[in-house]
């Protein structure tokens, strides 16, 4: 008679072949043509410079700062007309964030009045301490107090490098610092804006939704600014469902493995080769392959954010390059079409890549910054210190 405990043939097949299949699968070449790290080995970071947009190699030259080895930080910031402070902030969960502020000062170094405060979030694999801070410096030069935090798992903040298994938690950590600062006596009566670049745009919209849904009283943000936000992934950037399915069979054990293809993200993001070399020289830039859990979470969060577009009621500006190969321009156009805000603006820049400010030639980045300055200056004049009720007295601006 048949053994009642006999394992069905399909299960026998899976038990016999799945470990072998996975061992081959995780050793498949990544996007740069090299075998991915084996699952029982600690993830390693690729020390080589990323590919340049035209297929050549970007030579990363190690320097002390993004502007070179000299001058020292204090002298450099003074030459830019800003004062920089760096510190660590402990979140409600006990994790530490590296934070920076940039505020306008006179040539003599005296503090200048500020129009509003801006809270900035960088993109995937980056941090606030290299070329990204040029954005913060620009806003400070316009008369804004700017505050930045390295995301968890990035730069000098706590967390496994570039592991983003819980984007809501990552956003909440940065939000705790931003709200702590925004509610300070010097800033509480001034307008306040959230700014997010690339994946930082996803974190920023999550912060806005968390502020809007969980905090008593009015939303604390006057407006939102997005630069090439990650709300929609291009098809060739989406993680393979089969990879995620097979890794998922390991019940979370593979989540931190750095074994997902990166699809040459840097080459699709940076147009200017000189700026590519500067970005490649960032000693804190993550250069390993994307982690399994990170890609799964980003795919999930993109779907979640798209479903919540209709809940966006604050004034916003979103900007995208039409040749962006990292985050789809549909991220900006769909937000514009679906958001409930009556004050909404989308800017589409023909033939520009993903990194609109850090990675484009100077004339292009200046154009983007000029548009952002015009938008935020106008909102400060329009709304003053009050956070306007959603949808008040504003007209939407169509794509240009």
CSV table of C-alpha atoms in Angstrom, one decimal:
chain,number,residue,atom,x,y,z
A,1,UNK,CA,0.0,0.0,0.0
A,2,UNK,CA,1.1,3.6,-0.6
A,3,UNK,CA,2.9,5.3,2.2
A,4,UNK,CA,0.5,8.0,3.6
A,5,UNK,CA,3.6,10.1,4.5
A,6,UNK,CA,5.0,9.9,1.0
A,7,UNK,CA,6.0,13.4,-0.2
A,8,UNK,CA,4.3,14.3,-3.5
A,9,UNK,CA,6.5,14.3,-6.6
A,10,UNK,CA,6.3,18.1,-7.2
A,11,UNK,CA,7.5,18.8,-3.7
A,12,UNK,CA,10.3,16.2,-4.1
A,13,UNK,CA,11.4,17.9,-7.3
A,14,UNK,CA,11.5,21.4,-5.7
A,15,UNK,CA,13.4,20.1,-2.7
A,16,UNK,CA,15.9,18.5,-4.9
A,17,UNK,CA,16.4,21.2,-7.4
A,18,UNK,CA,15.7,24.5,-5.7
A,19,UNK,CA,18.9,24.8,-3.7
A,20,UNK,CA,20.9,24.1,-6.9
A,21,UNK,CA,18.9,26.5,-8.9
A,22,UNK,CA,19.3,29.3,-6.3
A,23,UNK,CA,23.0,28.7,-6.1
A,24,UNK,CA,23.3,29.2,-9.8
A,25,UNK,CA,20.8,32.1,-9.8
A,26,UNK,CA,22.6,34.3,-7.3
A,27,UNK,CA,25.8,33.8,-9.2
A,28,UNK,CA,24.4,35.2,-12.4
A,29,UNK,CA,26.3,38.2,-13.8
A,30,UNK,CA,25.2,41.5,-12.5
A,31,UNK,CA,24.7,44.5,-14.8
A,32,UNK,CA,28.4,45.2,-14.9
A,33,UNK,CA,29.2,41.7,-16.1
A,34,UNK,CA,30.7,40.4,-12.9
A,35,UNK,CA,29.3,37.5,-10.9
A,36,UNK,CA,27.2,38.6,-7.9
A,37,UNK,CA,28.4,37.8,-4.4
A,38,UNK,CA,27.6,34.3,-3.2
A,39,UNK,CA,24.8,34.3,-0.5
A,40,UNK,CA,27.0,33.0,2.2
A,41,UNK,CA,29.6,35.8,1.8
A,42,UNK,CA,29.3,39.3,3.2
A,43,UNK,CA,28.3,41.9,0.5
A,44,UNK,CA,31.2,43.8,-0.9
A,45,UNK,CA,31.4,47.2,-2.5
A,46,UNK,CA,32.8,47.6,-6.0
A,47,UNK,CA,35.7,50.1,-5.7
A,48,UNK,CA,35.8,50.8,-9.4
A,49,UNK,CA,34.4,54.0,-10.9
A,50,UNK,CA,31.0,53.7,-12.7
A,51,UNK,CA,30.7,53.6,-16.4
A,52,UNK,CA,30.5,57.0,-18.1
A,53,UNK,CA,27.4,57.7,-20.2
A,54,UNK,CA,29.3,57.2,-23.5
A,55,UNK,CA,30.7,53.8,-22.4
A,56,UNK,CA,34.1,55.1,-21.2
A,57,UNK,CA,35.3,54.8,-17.6
A,58,UNK,CA,35.0,57.7,-15.2
A,59,UNK,CA,38.3,58.1,-13.3
A,60,UNK,CA,37.5,58.8,-9.6
A,61,UNK,CA,40.2,61.0,-8.2
A,62,UNK,CA,40.3,60.9,-4.4
A,63,UNK,CA,40.1,64.4,-2.9
A,64,UNK,CA,39.2,65.6,0.6
A,65,UNK,CA,36.1,67.5,-0.5
A,66,UNK,CA,34.1,67.6,-3.7
A,67,UNK,CA,35.8,70.9,-4.5
A,68,UNK,CA,39.3,69.5,-4.0
A,69,UNK,CA,41.7,69.3,-1.1
A,70,UNK,CA,41.7,73.0,-0.3
A,71,UNK,CA,40.3,75.3,1.0
A,72,UNK,CA,39.1,73.7,4.3
A,73,UNK,CA,35.4,73.5,4.9
A,74,UNK,CA,34.9,76.6,6.9
A,75,UNK,CA,36.7,78.8,4.4
A,76,UNK,CA,34.9,77.2,1.4
A,77,UNK,CA,31.4,77.7,2.9
A,78,UNK,CA,32.3,81.3,3.8
A,79,UNK,CA,33.3,81.9,0.2
A,80,UNK,CA,29.9,80.7,-0.8
A,81,UNK,CA,28.1,83.0,1.6
A,82,UNK,CA,26.8,80.3,3.8
A,83,UNK,CA,27.4,78.9,7.3
A,84,UNK,CA,27.5,75.1,7.7
A,85,UNK,CA,26.8,73.1,10.8
A,86,UNK,CA,27.2,69.3,11.1
A,87,UNK,CA,25.8,67.2,13.9
A,88,UNK,CA,24.1,63.9,14.7
A,89,UNK,CA,20.4,63.5,15.6
A,90,UNK,CA,19.0,60.6,17.6
A,91,UNK,CA,15.6,59.4,16.2
A,92,UNK,CA,12.8,58.2,18.4
A,93,UNK,CA,13.9,54.6,17.6
A,94,UNK,CA,17.4,55.3,18.9
A,95,UNK,CA,19.1,55.4,15.5
A,96,UNK,CA,21.5,58.3,14.6
A,97,UNK,CA,21.2,60.5,11.6
A,98,UNK,CA,24.0,62.6,10.3
A,99,UNK,CA,22.6,66.1,9.7
A,100,UNK,CA,23.7,69.4,8.2
A,101,UNK,CA,22.4,72.9,8.0
A,102,UNK,CA,23.2,75.7,5.5
A,103,UNK,CA,22.3,79.2,6.4
A,104,UNK,CA,23.0,82.6,4.6
A,105,UNK,CA,25.6,84.8,6.1
A,106,UNK,CA,27.1,88.2,5.1
A,107,UNK,CA,30.7,88.6,3.8
A,108,UNK,CA,31.6,89.3,7.4
A,109,UNK,CA,30.1,86.0,8.5
A,110,UNK,CA,27.1,87.5,10.3
A,111,UNK,CA,23.7,85.7,10.0
A,112,UNK,CA,21.3,87.1,7.5
A,113,UNK,CA,17.5,87.0,7.7
A,114,UNK,CA,15.9,83.9,6.2
A,115,UNK,CA,12.7,83.8,4.1
A,116,UNK,CA,11.8,80.2,4.9
A,117,UNK,CA,13.2,76.8,5.8
A,118,UNK,CA,13.8,73.9,3.3
A,119,UNK,CA,14.3,70.3,4.3
A,120,UNK,CA,16.3,68.2,1.8
A,121,UNK,CA,16.6,64.5,1.1
A,122,UNK,CA,19.2,63.0,-1.3
A,123,UNK,CA,18.8,60.0,-3.6
A,124,UNK,CA,19.9,56.3,-3.6
A,125,UNK,CA,23.5,55.6,-2.7
A,126,UNK,CA,24.3,59.2,-2.1
A,127,UNK,CA,24.6,61.4,0.9
A,128,UNK,CA,24.3,65.1,1.9
A,129,UNK,CA,28.1,65.6,2.2
A,130,UNK,CA,29.4,65.6,-1.4
A,131,UNK,CA,28.0,67.2,-4.5
A,132,UNK,CA,24.4,67.1,-3.3
A,133,UNK,CA,25.2,70.0,-0.9
A,134,UNK,CA,25.6,72.3,-3.9
A,135,UNK,CA,21.8,72.2,-4.1
A,136,UNK,CA,21.6,73.2,-0.4
A,137,UNK,CA,24.2,75.9,-0.8
A,138,UNK,CA,22.2,77.4,-3.7
A,139,UNK,CA,19.0,77.6,-1.7
A,140,UNK,CA,20.9,79.1,1.2
A,141,UNK,CA,22.4,81.7,-1.1
A,142,UNK,CA,18.8,82.7,-2.0
A,143,UNK,CA,18.0,83.4,1.6
A,144,UNK,CA,16.7,80.1,2.8
A,145,UNK,CA,17.7,78.1,5.9
A,146,UNK,CA,18.4,74.5,4.6
A,147,UNK,CA,18.5,71.3,6.7
A,148,UNK,CA,19.6,67.9,5.4
A,149,UNK,CA,19.9,64.4,6.8
A,150,UNK,CA,21.7,61.4,5.4
A,151,UNK,CA,19.0,58.7,5.0
A,152,UNK,CA,19.3,55.6,7.2
A,153,UNK,CA,21.7,53.2,5.5
A,154,UNK,CA,23.5,56.1,3.7
A,155,UNK,CA,26.4,58.4,4.2
A,156,UNK,CA,27.3,58.8,7.9
A,157,UNK,CA,23.9,57.8,9.3
A,158,UNK,CA,23.2,54.4,11.0
A,159,UNK,CA,22.1,51.4,9.2
A,160,UNK,CA,23.4,48.7,6.7
A,161,UNK,CA,24.7,50.5,3.6
A,162,UNK,CA,21.9,51.0,1.1
A,163,UNK,CA,19.5,48.6,2.7
A,164,UNK,CA,16.0,50.0,2.6
A,165,UNK,CA,13.7,47.3,3.8
A,166,UNK,CA,11.2,49.7,5.3
A,167,UNK,CA,10.9,53.0,3.4
A,168,UNK,CA,8.2,54.3,5.7
A,169,UNK,CA,10.6,53.8,8.6
A,170,UNK,CA,13.4,55.5,6.7
A,171,UNK,CA,11.2,58.4,5.9
A,172,UNK,CA,9.9,58.6,9.5
A,173,UNK,CA,13.5,58.8,10.8
A,174,UNK,CA,14.3,61.8,8.7
A,175,UNK,CA,10.9,63.4,9.4
A,176,UNK,CA,11.6,63.3,13.1
A,177,UNK,CA,14.7,65.5,12.6
A,178,UNK,CA,12.9,67.8,10.1
A,179,UNK,CA,10.0,68.3,12.5
A,180,UNK,CA,12.2,68.8,15.5
A,181,UNK,CA,14.0,71.6,13.5
A,182,UNK,CA,10.9,73.1,11.9
A,183,UNK,CA,9.2,73.5,15.3
A,184,UNK,CA,12.1,75.5,16.7
A,185,UNK,CA,11.4,79.0,17.9
A,186,UNK,CA,13.4,80.6,15.1
A,187,UNK,CA,11.6,78.8,12.3
A,188,UNK,CA,8.1,77.9,13.4
A,189,UNK,CA,6.5,81.1,12.1
A,190,UNK,CA,8.2,80.9,8.7
A,191,UNK,CA,7.1,78.9,5.6
A,192,UNK,CA,8.7,75.5,5.3
A,193,UNK,CA,9.3,73.3,2.3
A,194,UNK,CA,10.3,69.7,1.7
A,195,UNK,CA,12.7,68.9,-1.1
A,196,UNK,CA,13.5,65.5,-2.5
A,197,UNK,CA,15.8,64.3,-5.3
A,198,UNK,CA,15.3,60.9,-7.0
A,199,UNK,CA,14.6,58.2,-4.3
A,200,UNK,CA,14.7,61.1,-1.9
A,201,UNK,CA,11.5,62.3,-3.7
A,202,UNK,CA,9.8,59.0,-2.7
A,203,UNK,CA,11.0,59.5,0.9
A,204,UNK,CA,9.8,63.1,0.8
A,205,UNK,CA,6.3,62.3,-0.4
A,206,UNK,CA,6.1,59.6,2.3
A,207,UNK,CA,7.1,62.3,4.9
A,208,UNK,CA,4.4,64.6,3.6
A,209,UNK,CA,1.8,61.8,3.8
A,210,UNK,CA,2.9,60.9,7.3
A,211,UNK,CA,2.8,64.5,8.4
A,212,UNK,CA,-0.6,64.9,6.8
A,213,UNK,CA,-2.1,61.8,8.3
A,214,UNK,CA,-0.5,61.4,11.7
A,215,UNK,CA,0.0,64.9,13.1
A,216,UNK,CA,-2.6,67.0,14.8
A,217,UNK,CA,-3.5,70.3,13.3
A,218,UNK,CA,-2.5,71.7,9.9
A,219,UNK,CA,0.2,70.0,7.8
A,220,UNK,CA,3.5,71.7,8.7
A,221,UNK,CA,4.7,72.1,5.1
A,222,UNK,CA,4.0,75.1,2.9
A,223,UNK,CA,5.0,73.2,-0.2
A,224,UNK,CA,7.0,70.4,-1.9
A,225,UNK,CA,9.8,70.4,-4.4
A,226,UNK,CA,10.8,67.3,-6.4
A,227,UNK,CA,13.8,66.8,-8.7
A,228,UNK,CA,13.4,63.7,-10.8
A,229,UNK,CA,11.4,61.9,-8.1
A,230,UNK,CA,11.2,58.1,-8.0
A,231,UNK,CA,7.5,57.4,-8.2
A,232,UNK,CA,7.5,55.3,-11.4
A,233,UNK,CA,10.4,53.0,-12.4
A,234,UNK,CA,11.3,52.6,-16.1
A,235,UNK,CA,10.6,49.1,-17.3
A,236,UNK,CA,14.3,48.3,-17.7
A,237,UNK,CA,15.0,49.5,-14.1
A,238,UNK,CA,12.3,47.4,-12.4
A,239,UNK,CA,13.6,44.4,-10.4
A,240,UNK,CA,13.0,41.0,-12.0
A,241,UNK,CA,9.9,39.4,-10.6
A,242,UNK,CA,11.5,36.0,-11.0
A,243,UNK,CA,14.5,37.1,-9.0
A,244,UNK,CA,12.4,38.5,-6.2
A,245,UNK,CA,10.2,35.4,-6.2
A,246,UNK,CA,13.2,33.0,-5.9
A,247,UNK,CA,14.9,35.1,-3.3
A,248,UNK,CA,11.5,35.3,-1.5
A,249,UNK,CA,11.6,31.5,-1.1
A,250,UNK,CA,14.3,32.0,1.4
A,251,UNK,CA,11.9,33.7,3.8
A,252,UNK,CA,13.8,37.0,4.1
A,253,UNK,CA,17.3,35.5,4.5
A,254,UNK,CA,18.3,37.1,1.2
A,255,UNK,CA,16.9,40.5,1.9
A,256,UNK,CA,20.3,42.1,2.6
A,257,UNK,CA,22.2,40.3,-0.1
A,258,UNK,CA,23.8,42.8,-2.6
A,259,UNK,CA,23.0,40.7,-5.6
A,260,UNK,CA,20.5,42.6,-7.8
A,261,UNK,CA,21.6,44.1,-11.2
A,262,UNK,CA,22.1,47.8,-11.1
A,263,UNK,CA,21.4,48.3,-14.8
A,264,UNK,CA,24.1,50.9,-15.1
A,265,UNK,CA,22.2,53.5,-13.1
A,266,UNK,CA,25.0,56.0,-12.8
A,267,UNK,CA,25.6,56.1,-16.6
A,268,UNK,CA,21.9,56.8,-17.1
A,269,UNK,CA,21.9,59.5,-14.4
A,270,UNK,CA,24.9,61.8,-15.2
A,271,UNK,CA,25.3,63.5,-18.5
A,272,UNK,CA,28.4,65.7,-17.8
A,273,UNK,CA,31.6,63.6,-17.7
A,274,UNK,CA,33.4,66.0,-15.5
A,275,UNK,CA,30.6,65.9,-12.9
A,276,UNK,CA,30.5,62.2,-13.2
A,277,UNK,CA,34.1,62.0,-12.1
A,278,UNK,CA,33.4,64.2,-9.1
A,279,UNK,CA,30.4,62.1,-8.1
A,280,UNK,CA,32.5,58.9,-8.5
A,281,UNK,CA,35.1,60.3,-6.1
A,282,UNK,CA,32.6,60.5,-3.2
A,283,UNK,CA,34.2,58.3,-0.5
A,284,UNK,CA,30.7,57.6,1.0
A,285,UNK,CA,28.9,56.8,-2.2
A,286,UNK,CA,27.5,53.2,-2.3
A,287,UNK,CA,29.1,51.3,-5.2
A,288,UNK,CA,27.9,47.8,-4.4
A,289,UNK,CA,25.0,46.0,-6.2
A,290,UNK,CA,21.5,46.8,-5.0
A,291,UNK,CA,20.2,44.7,-2.2
A,292,UNK,CA,17.4,42.3,-2.7
A,293,UNK,CA,15.2,43.8,0.0
A,294,UNK,CA,15.9,47.4,-1.2
A,295,UNK,CA,14.7,46.7,-4.7
A,296,UNK,CA,11.6,44.8,-3.5
A,297,UNK,CA,10.8,47.7,-1.2
A,298,UNK,CA,11.3,50.4,-3.8
A,299,UNK,CA,9.0,48.5,-6.2
A,300,UNK,CA,6.3,48.3,-3.5
A,301,UNK,CA,6.7,51.9,-2.5
A,302,UNK,CA,6.3,53.1,-6.0
A,303,UNK,CA,3.0,51.4,-6.3
A,304,UNK,CA,1.9,52.7,-2.9
A,305,UNK,CA,2.8,56.3,-3.8
A,306,UNK,CA,1.0,56.2,-7.1
A,307,UNK,CA,-2.1,55.0,-5.2
A,308,UNK,CA,-1.8,58.0,-2.9
A,309,UNK,CA,-1.2,60.7,-5.5
A,310,UNK,CA,-4.7,62.0,-5.0
A,311,UNK,CA,-3.9,62.7,-1.3
A,312,UNK,CA,-1.3,65.3,-2.2
A,313,UNK,CA,-2.9,68.7,-1.5
A,314,UNK,CA,0.1,70.9,-0.8
A,315,UNK,CA,1.5,73.2,-3.4
A,316,UNK,CA,4.3,71.5,-5.3
A,317,UNK,CA,6.9,71.8,-8.1
A,318,UNK,CA,8.1,68.6,-9.8
A,319,UNK,CA,10.9,68.6,-12.4
A,320,UNK,CA,12.1,65.9,-14.7
A,321,UNK,CA,14.4,65.4,-17.7
A,322,UNK,CA,12.8,63.8,-20.7
A,323,UNK,CA,15.8,61.5,-21.2
A,324,UNK,CA,15.8,60.3,-17.6
A,325,UNK,CA,16.7,56.6,-17.6
A,326,UNK,CA,16.6,56.0,-13.9
A,327,UNK,CA,13.2,57.4,-12.8
A,328,UNK,CA,10.4,57.7,-15.4
A,329,UNK,CA,9.3,61.2,-16.3
A,330,UNK,CA,5.8,59.7,-15.7
A,331,UNK,CA,6.6,60.1,-12.0
A,332,UNK,CA,6.2,63.8,-12.4
A,333,UNK,CA,3.4,63.9,-15.0
A,334,UNK,CA,1.2,61.4,-13.2
A,335,UNK,CA,1.7,63.3,-9.9
A,336,UNK,CA,0.6,66.5,-11.7
A,337,UNK,CA,-2.4,64.8,-13.2
A,338,UNK,CA,-3.7,63.1,-10.1
A,339,UNK,CA,-2.7,65.3,-7.2
A,340,UNK,CA,-5.6,67.2,-5.5
A,341,UNK,CA,-3.5,70.3,-5.1
A,342,UNK,CA,-4.7,73.4,-6.9
A,343,UNK,CA,-1.2,74.9,-6.9
A,344,UNK,CA,0.9,72.4,-8.8
A,345,UNK,CA,3.6,72.9,-11.4
A,346,UNK,CA,5.5,70.3,-13.5
A,347,UNK,CA,8.6,71.2,-15.5
A,348,UNK,CA,9.9,68.8,-18.2
A,349,UNK,CA,13.4,69.5,-19.5
A,350,UNK,CA,14.1,68.3,-23.0
A,351,UNK,CA,17.0,65.9,-23.4
A,352,UNK,CA,18.2,66.2,-19.8
A,353,UNK,CA,19.1,63.1,-17.8
A,354,UNK,CA,18.2,62.0,-14.3
A,355,UNK,CA,20.5,64.2,-12.2
A,356,UNK,CA,19.2,67.6,-13.2
A,357,UNK,CA,21.3,69.7,-10.9
A,358,UNK,CA,24.4,67.6,-10.0
A,359,UNK,CA,24.9,65.8,-13.3
A,360,UNK,CA,24.0,68.2,-16.2
A,361,UNK,CA,26.3,70.8,-17.8
A,362,UNK,CA,26.4,74.0,-15.9
A,363,UNK,CA,24.0,75.9,-18.1
A,364,UNK,CA,21.4,73.2,-17.7
A,365,UNK,CA,21.7,73.0,-13.9
A,366,UNK,CA,21.5,76.7,-13.7
A,367,UNK,CA,18.3,76.7,-15.6
A,368,UNK,CA,16.7,74.1,-13.3
A,369,UNK,CA,17.8,76.0,-10.2
A,370,UNK,CA,16.5,79.3,-11.6
A,371,UNK,CA,13.1,77.7,-12.1
A,372,UNK,CA,13.1,76.3,-8.6
A,373,UNK,CA,14.1,79.7,-7.2
A,374,UNK,CA,11.3,81.4,-9.0
A,375,UNK,CA,8.8,78.9,-7.8
A,376,UNK,CA,9.8,78.9,-4.1
A,377,UNK,CA,10.2,82.7,-4.0
A,378,UNK,CA,6.7,83.1,-5.4
A,379,UNK,CA,5.2,80.7,-2.8
A,380,UNK,CA,6.9,82.6,0.0
A,381,UNK,CA,5.4,85.8,-1.2
A,382,UNK,CA,2.0,84.2,-1.8
A,383,UNK,CA,1.6,82.3,1.4
A,384,UNK,CA,3.9,84.1,3.9
A,385,UNK,CA,4.2,82.3,7.2
A,386,UNK,CA,0.9,80.5,7.0
A,387,UNK,CA,0.4,77.0,5.8
A,388,UNK,CA,-2.4,77.4,3.4
A,389,UNK,CA,-5.5,75.2,3.5
A,390,UNK,CA,-5.4,72.6,0.7
A,391,UNK,CA,-6.4,73.9,-2.7
A,392,UNK,CA,-6.6,77.6,-1.8
A,393,UNK,CA,-6.5,80.3,-4.5
A,394,UNK,CA,-3.9,78.8,-6.8
A,395,UNK,CA,-3.8,77.8,-10.4
A,396,UNK,CA,-2.0,74.7,-11.7
A,397,UNK,CA,0.8,75.2,-14.2
A,398,UNK,CA,0.9,72.7,-17.1
A,399,UNK,CA,4.1,71.0,-18.3
A,400,UNK,CA,6.6,73.2,-20.0
